[in-house]
Amino acid sequence: MALLSELTPILALVLCMVAGFLFLKSRAPETNDDEWVENNEEEDLAHVPYSPQRYPEETMLQRSKDFYSLMNQRRSVRFISPEPVPREVIDRGQLQVVLTQSPGHLDTKHKIRLIVEEEEEVNYRQRMGDKWVHDLARLRTNWIKEYLDVAPYLILIFKQTHGILLNGKKKTHYYNEISVSISCGILLAALQNVGLVTVTTTPLNCGPQLRLLLKRPVNEKLLMLLPVGYPAADATVPDLKRKNLEEIMVAI
């Protein structure tokens, strides 16, 4: 009896844990494995020859210097000119993006601005806290985003969390966020290469509203919003200094 008395609290604890597990399991949404396609259900991907141009060492060094010089000039610019930009330049630079161009989509652009500013104001006043607001004060930025109306192009970049095949099944997209982020970096380099400017924005809590506004499918999530154009004649940027090589690289 003494042993049973000592074990009673333990048994009660175990029963409570089992009951809790069963309760949580009953509330968890059921997933239908039939909705997802197995990798072996698709045909093997063919490989094709790849022979990129190879440069002499002297040319490689010069190209690396030229590219560094070009990209070292890239800055986040919030003062953008409304001057039109050739659409073909944007098309050649963009990857998998949704693009809103003025003047044909002025109403959509303004709706995007309203959505972003509404959520940003909540960020500044409630969500992010005094330290976050204080740290951004030196950049002279707030929830007012005039450039969303002014810029001739808005590029909204969505990541596909999974694919949807013709038969309705879902296909896993591994590393979807990092893959699209790499594409964003290439896009930023392409814009800099043709003399355009942008500011990289990641609108917090705006994704679902913008996805619905732009009629994007449910398997897409907003990753980045880029207002693109020429810099305004009176554009300014924060006087920040880049780190030198020794601060960002360790050679072993």
CSV table of C-alpha atoms in Angstrom, one decimal:
chain,number,residue,atom,x,y,z
A,1,MET,CA,0.0,0.0,0.0
A,2,ALA,CA,2.8,2.4,0.8
A,3,LEU,CA,4.4,1.7,-2.6
A,4,LEU,CA,1.1,2.3,-4.3
A,5,SER,CA,0.7,5.5,-2.4
A,6,GLU,CA,4.1,6.7,-3.5
A,7,LEU,CA,3.4,5.8,-7.2
A,8,THR,CA,-0.1,7.4,-7.3
A,9,PRO,CA,1.2,11.0,-8.1
A,10,ILE,CA,3.5,9.6,-10.8
A,11,LEU,CA,0.6,7.6,-12.4
A,12,ALA,CA,-1.6,10.7,-12.2
A,13,LEU,CA,1.1,12.8,-14.0
A,14,VAL,CA,1.5,10.1,-16.7
A,15,LEU,CA,-2.2,10.0,-17.3
A,16,CYS,CA,-2.4,13.8,-17.5
A,17,MET,CA,0.4,13.8,-20.1
A,18,VAL,CA,-1.3,11.1,-22.1
A,19,ALA,CA,-4.7,12.9,-22.0
A,20,GLY,CA,-3.0,16.2,-23.0
A,21,PHE,CA,-1.3,14.5,-25.9
A,22,LEU,CA,-4.5,13.0,-27.1
A,23,PHE,CA,-6.3,16.3,-26.8
A,24,LEU,CA,-3.7,18.2,-28.8
A,25,LYS,CA,-3.6,15.5,-31.4
A,26,SER,CA,-7.3,15.7,-31.8
A,27,ARG,CA,-7.1,19.5,-32.4
A,28,ALA,CA,-4.2,19.3,-34.8
A,29,PRO,CA,-5.2,19.8,-38.5
A,30,GLU,CA,-5.1,16.6,-40.4
A,31,THR,CA,-2.8,16.5,-43.4
A,32,ASN,CA,-3.6,14.4,-46.4
A,33,ASP,CA,-0.5,12.8,-47.7
A,34,ASP,CA,-2.3,12.1,-51.0
A,35,GLU,CA,-2.2,15.9,-51.7
A,36,TRP,CA,1.6,15.8,-52.0
A,37,VAL,CA,3.6,14.3,-54.8
A,38,GLU,CA,6.5,12.0,-54.2
A,39,ASN,CA,9.8,12.9,-55.8
A,40,ASN,CA,9.8,9.5,-57.6
A,41,GLU,CA,6.5,10.4,-59.2
A,42,GLU,CA,8.2,12.9,-61.5
A,43,GLU,CA,10.5,12.1,-64.4
A,44,ASP,CA,14.3,12.4,-63.9
A,45,LEU,CA,15.6,15.8,-64.7
A,46,ALA,CA,17.8,15.8,-67.8
A,47,HIS,CA,21.3,17.4,-67.6
A,48,VAL,CA,22.7,19.6,-70.4
A,49,PRO,CA,26.2,20.7,-71.2
A,50,TYR,CA,27.4,23.9,-69.4
A,51,SER,CA,30.5,25.7,-70.6
A,52,PRO,CA,30.6,29.3,-69.4
A,53,GLN,CA,33.2,31.7,-70.8
A,54,ARG,CA,36.6,31.4,-69.1
A,55,TYR,CA,38.7,34.6,-68.7
A,56,PRO,CA,42.4,35.0,-68.4
A,57,GLU,CA,43.5,35.9,-64.9
A,58,GLU,CA,44.2,39.5,-65.8
A,59,THR,CA,40.7,39.9,-67.2
A,60,MET,CA,39.2,38.1,-64.1
A,61,LEU,CA,41.0,40.6,-61.8
A,62,GLN,CA,39.8,43.6,-63.8
A,63,ARG,CA,36.3,42.3,-64.0
A,64,SER,CA,36.2,41.7,-60.3
A,65,LYS,CA,37.5,45.2,-59.6
A,66,ASP,CA,34.9,46.7,-62.0
A,67,PHE,CA,32.0,44.8,-60.4
A,68,TYR,CA,33.1,45.7,-56.9
A,69,SER,CA,33.3,49.4,-58.0
A,70,LEU,CA,29.8,49.1,-59.5
A,71,MET,CA,28.2,47.4,-56.5
A,72,ASN,CA,30.0,49.5,-54.0
A,73,GLN,CA,27.9,52.4,-55.3
A,74,ARG,CA,24.6,50.6,-54.5
A,75,ARG,CA,22.6,52.2,-51.7
A,76,SER,CA,19.1,52.0,-50.3
A,77,VAL,CA,17.4,55.1,-51.9
A,78,ARG,CA,14.1,56.3,-50.6
A,79,PHE,CA,14.0,59.4,-52.8
A,80,ILE,CA,13.0,58.1,-56.3
A,81,SER,CA,12.2,60.1,-59.4
A,82,PRO,CA,8.8,59.6,-61.1
A,83,GLU,CA,10.7,59.7,-64.5
A,84,PRO,CA,9.6,56.8,-66.7
A,85,VAL,CA,12.0,53.9,-67.1
A,86,PRO,CA,12.0,51.6,-70.2
A,87,ARG,CA,9.9,48.5,-69.4
A,88,GLU,CA,12.3,46.3,-71.3
A,89,VAL,CA,15.1,47.2,-68.8
A,90,ILE,CA,12.9,46.1,-66.0
A,91,ASP,CA,11.8,42.9,-67.7
A,92,ARG,CA,15.4,41.8,-68.4
A,93,GLY,CA,16.3,42.5,-64.8
A,94,GLN,CA,13.5,40.9,-63.0
A,95,LEU,CA,13.1,37.2,-62.2
A,96,GLN,CA,9.9,35.6,-60.8
A,97,VAL,CA,8.1,38.8,-59.6
A,98,VAL,CA,4.8,40.6,-59.7
A,99,LEU,CA,5.3,44.0,-61.2
A,100,THR,CA,3.1,47.1,-60.9
A,101,GLN,CA,3.9,49.9,-63.3
A,102,SER,CA,2.5,53.4,-63.5
A,103,PRO,CA,0.5,55.0,-65.0
A,104,GLY,CA,-1.7,52.0,-65.8
A,105,HIS,CA,-1.8,50.7,-62.2
A,106,LEU,CA,-1.8,53.9,-60.2
A,107,ASP,CA,-4.8,52.8,-58.2
A,108,THR,CA,-3.2,49.5,-57.4
A,109,LYS,CA,0.0,51.2,-56.4
A,110,HIS,CA,-1.8,53.5,-54.1
A,111,LYS,CA,-3.7,50.6,-52.5
A,112,ILE,CA,-0.3,48.9,-51.9
A,113,ARG,CA,0.9,52.0,-50.2
A,114,LEU,CA,-2.1,52.2,-48.0
A,115,ILE,CA,-1.8,48.6,-46.9
A,116,VAL,CA,2.0,49.0,-46.2
A,117,GLU,CA,1.6,52.3,-44.3
A,118,GLU,CA,-1.3,51.0,-42.2
A,119,GLU,CA,0.8,48.0,-41.0
A,120,GLU,CA,4.0,50.1,-40.7
A,121,GLU,CA,2.3,52.6,-38.4
A,122,VAL,CA,1.2,49.8,-36.1
A,123,ASN,CA,4.9,48.6,-36.2
A,124,TYR,CA,6.2,52.0,-35.1
A,125,ARG,CA,3.5,52.7,-32.5
A,126,GLN,CA,2.9,49.2,-31.0
A,127,ARG,CA,4.6,46.1,-32.3
A,128,MET,CA,8.3,46.8,-32.4
A,129,GLY,CA,9.0,48.7,-29.2
A,130,ASP,CA,10.8,51.9,-28.3
A,131,LYS,CA,14.3,50.6,-29.0
A,132,TRP,CA,13.5,49.6,-32.6
A,133,VAL,CA,11.9,53.0,-33.3
A,134,HIS,CA,14.9,54.7,-31.7
A,135,ASP,CA,17.5,52.7,-33.6
A,136,LEU,CA,15.7,53.6,-36.9
A,137,ALA,CA,15.5,57.3,-36.1
A,138,ARG,CA,19.0,58.0,-37.3
A,139,LEU,CA,18.0,56.8,-40.7
A,140,ARG,CA,15.2,59.4,-40.8
A,141,THR,CA,12.6,56.8,-41.8
A,142,ASN,CA,9.0,56.3,-40.6
A,143,TRP,CA,5.8,54.6,-41.7
A,144,ILE,CA,5.1,57.2,-44.4
A,145,LYS,CA,6.3,55.6,-47.7
A,146,GLU,CA,5.8,58.2,-50.4
A,147,TYR,CA,8.1,56.4,-52.8
A,148,LEU,CA,5.5,53.7,-53.2
A,149,ASP,CA,3.4,56.2,-55.1
A,150,VAL,CA,6.3,58.0,-56.8
A,151,ALA,CA,8.4,55.2,-58.1
A,152,PRO,CA,7.6,54.2,-61.7
A,153,TYR,CA,7.8,50.5,-60.8
A,154,LEU,CA,7.0,48.4,-57.8
A,155,ILE,CA,8.4,44.9,-57.8
A,156,LEU,CA,6.8,42.5,-55.4
A,157,ILE,CA,8.7,39.3,-55.0
A,158,PHE,CA,6.9,36.3,-53.7
A,159,LYS,CA,8.3,32.9,-52.7
A,160,GLN,CA,6.4,29.8,-53.5
A,161,THR,CA,6.2,27.7,-50.3
A,162,HIS,CA,5.2,24.7,-52.5
A,163,GLY,CA,4.2,24.0,-56.0
A,164,ILE,CA,0.8,22.9,-57.3
A,165,LEU,CA,0.9,20.4,-60.2
A,166,LEU,CA,-1.7,20.0,-62.9
A,167,ASN,CA,-3.2,17.1,-61.1
A,168,GLY,CA,-3.8,19.2,-58.0
A,169,LYS,CA,-1.0,17.6,-56.0
A,170,LYS,CA,1.4,19.7,-54.0
A,171,LYS,CA,5.1,19.6,-54.6
A,172,THR,CA,7.6,20.5,-51.9
A,173,HIS,CA,9.9,23.5,-52.7
A,174,TYR,CA,13.0,22.9,-50.6
A,175,TYR,CA,14.9,26.0,-49.5
A,176,ASN,CA,12.4,28.2,-51.1
A,177,GLU,CA,13.2,31.3,-49.1
A,178,ILE,CA,17.0,31.2,-49.5
A,179,SER,CA,16.6,30.4,-53.2
A,180,VAL,CA,14.4,33.4,-53.8
A,181,SER,CA,16.6,35.6,-51.6
A,182,ILE,CA,19.6,34.7,-53.8
A,183,SER,CA,17.5,35.7,-56.8
A,184,CYS,CA,16.7,39.0,-55.1
A,185,GLY,CA,20.4,39.7,-54.8
A,186,ILE,CA,20.9,39.1,-58.5
A,187,LEU,CA,18.0,41.4,-59.3
A,188,LEU,CA,19.5,44.1,-57.1
A,189,ALA,CA,22.8,43.8,-59.0
A,190,ALA,CA,21.0,43.9,-62.3
A,191,LEU,CA,19.2,47.1,-61.3
A,192,GLN,CA,22.4,48.7,-60.1
A,193,ASN,CA,24.1,47.7,-63.4
A,194,VAL,CA,21.7,49.8,-65.4
A,195,GLY,CA,21.8,52.8,-63.2
A,196,LEU,CA,18.5,52.4,-61.3
A,197,VAL,CA,17.9,52.6,-57.5
A,198,THR,CA,15.7,50.9,-55.0
A,199,VAL,CA,15.2,50.4,-51.3
A,200,THR,CA,14.9,46.9,-50.0
A,201,THR,CA,11.7,46.6,-48.0
A,202,THR,CA,10.2,43.6,-46.2
A,203,PRO,CA,6.7,44.8,-45.2
A,204,LEU,CA,5.8,43.2,-41.9
A,205,ASN,CA,2.3,41.6,-41.8
A,206,CYS,CA,1.4,43.0,-45.2
A,207,GLY,CA,1.9,39.8,-47.2
A,208,PRO,CA,-1.7,38.3,-46.9
A,209,GLN,CA,-3.4,41.6,-47.9
A,210,LEU,CA,-1.0,42.2,-50.8
A,211,ARG,CA,-1.4,38.7,-52.0
A,212,LEU,CA,-5.1,39.1,-52.2
A,213,LEU,CA,-4.9,42.5,-53.8
A,214,LEU,CA,-2.7,41.2,-56.5
A,215,LYS,CA,-4.7,38.0,-56.9
A,216,ARG,CA,-1.7,35.7,-56.2
A,217,PRO,CA,-2.2,32.0,-55.4
A,218,VAL,CA,-2.3,30.7,-51.9
A,219,ASN,CA,1.0,29.0,-52.2
A,220,GLU,CA,2.9,32.3,-52.5
A,221,LYS,CA,4.2,34.5,-49.7
A,222,LEU,CA,5.5,38.0,-50.0
A,223,LEU,CA,9.3,38.2,-49.4
A,224,MET,CA,10.3,41.6,-50.6
A,225,LEU,CA,9.0,44.8,-52.1
A,226,LEU,CA,11.2,47.0,-54.3
A,227,PRO,CA,10.3,50.5,-55.5
A,228,VAL,CA,12.4,51.0,-58.6
A,229,GLY,CA,13.4,54.0,-60.7
A,230,TYR,CA,16.0,56.7,-61.2
A,231,PRO,CA,17.2,58.6,-58.1
A,232,ALA,CA,15.5,61.9,-57.5
A,233,ALA,CA,17.5,65.0,-58.3
A,234,ASP,CA,17.7,65.8,-54.6
A,235,ALA,CA,18.1,62.3,-53.4
A,236,THR,CA,20.1,61.7,-50.2
A,237,VAL,CA,21.2,58.5,-48.4
A,238,PRO,CA,22.5,58.0,-44.8
A,239,ASP,CA,26.2,58.6,-44.5
A,240,LEU,CA,27.1,55.1,-43.5
A,241,LYS,CA,30.5,53.4,-44.1
A,242,ARG,CA,30.9,49.9,-45.3
A,243,LYS,CA,33.0,47.4,-43.3
A,244,ASN,CA,36.4,46.6,-44.7
A,245,LEU,CA,37.4,43.2,-45.8
A,246,GLU,CA,39.2,42.3,-42.6
A,247,GLU,CA,35.9,42.9,-40.6
A,248,ILE,CA,33.8,40.5,-42.7
A,249,MET,CA,36.2,37.7,-43.8
A,250,VAL,CA,38.4,35.3,-41.9
A,251,ALA,CA,41.1,33.6,-44.1
A,252,ILE,CA,42.1,30.2,-43.0
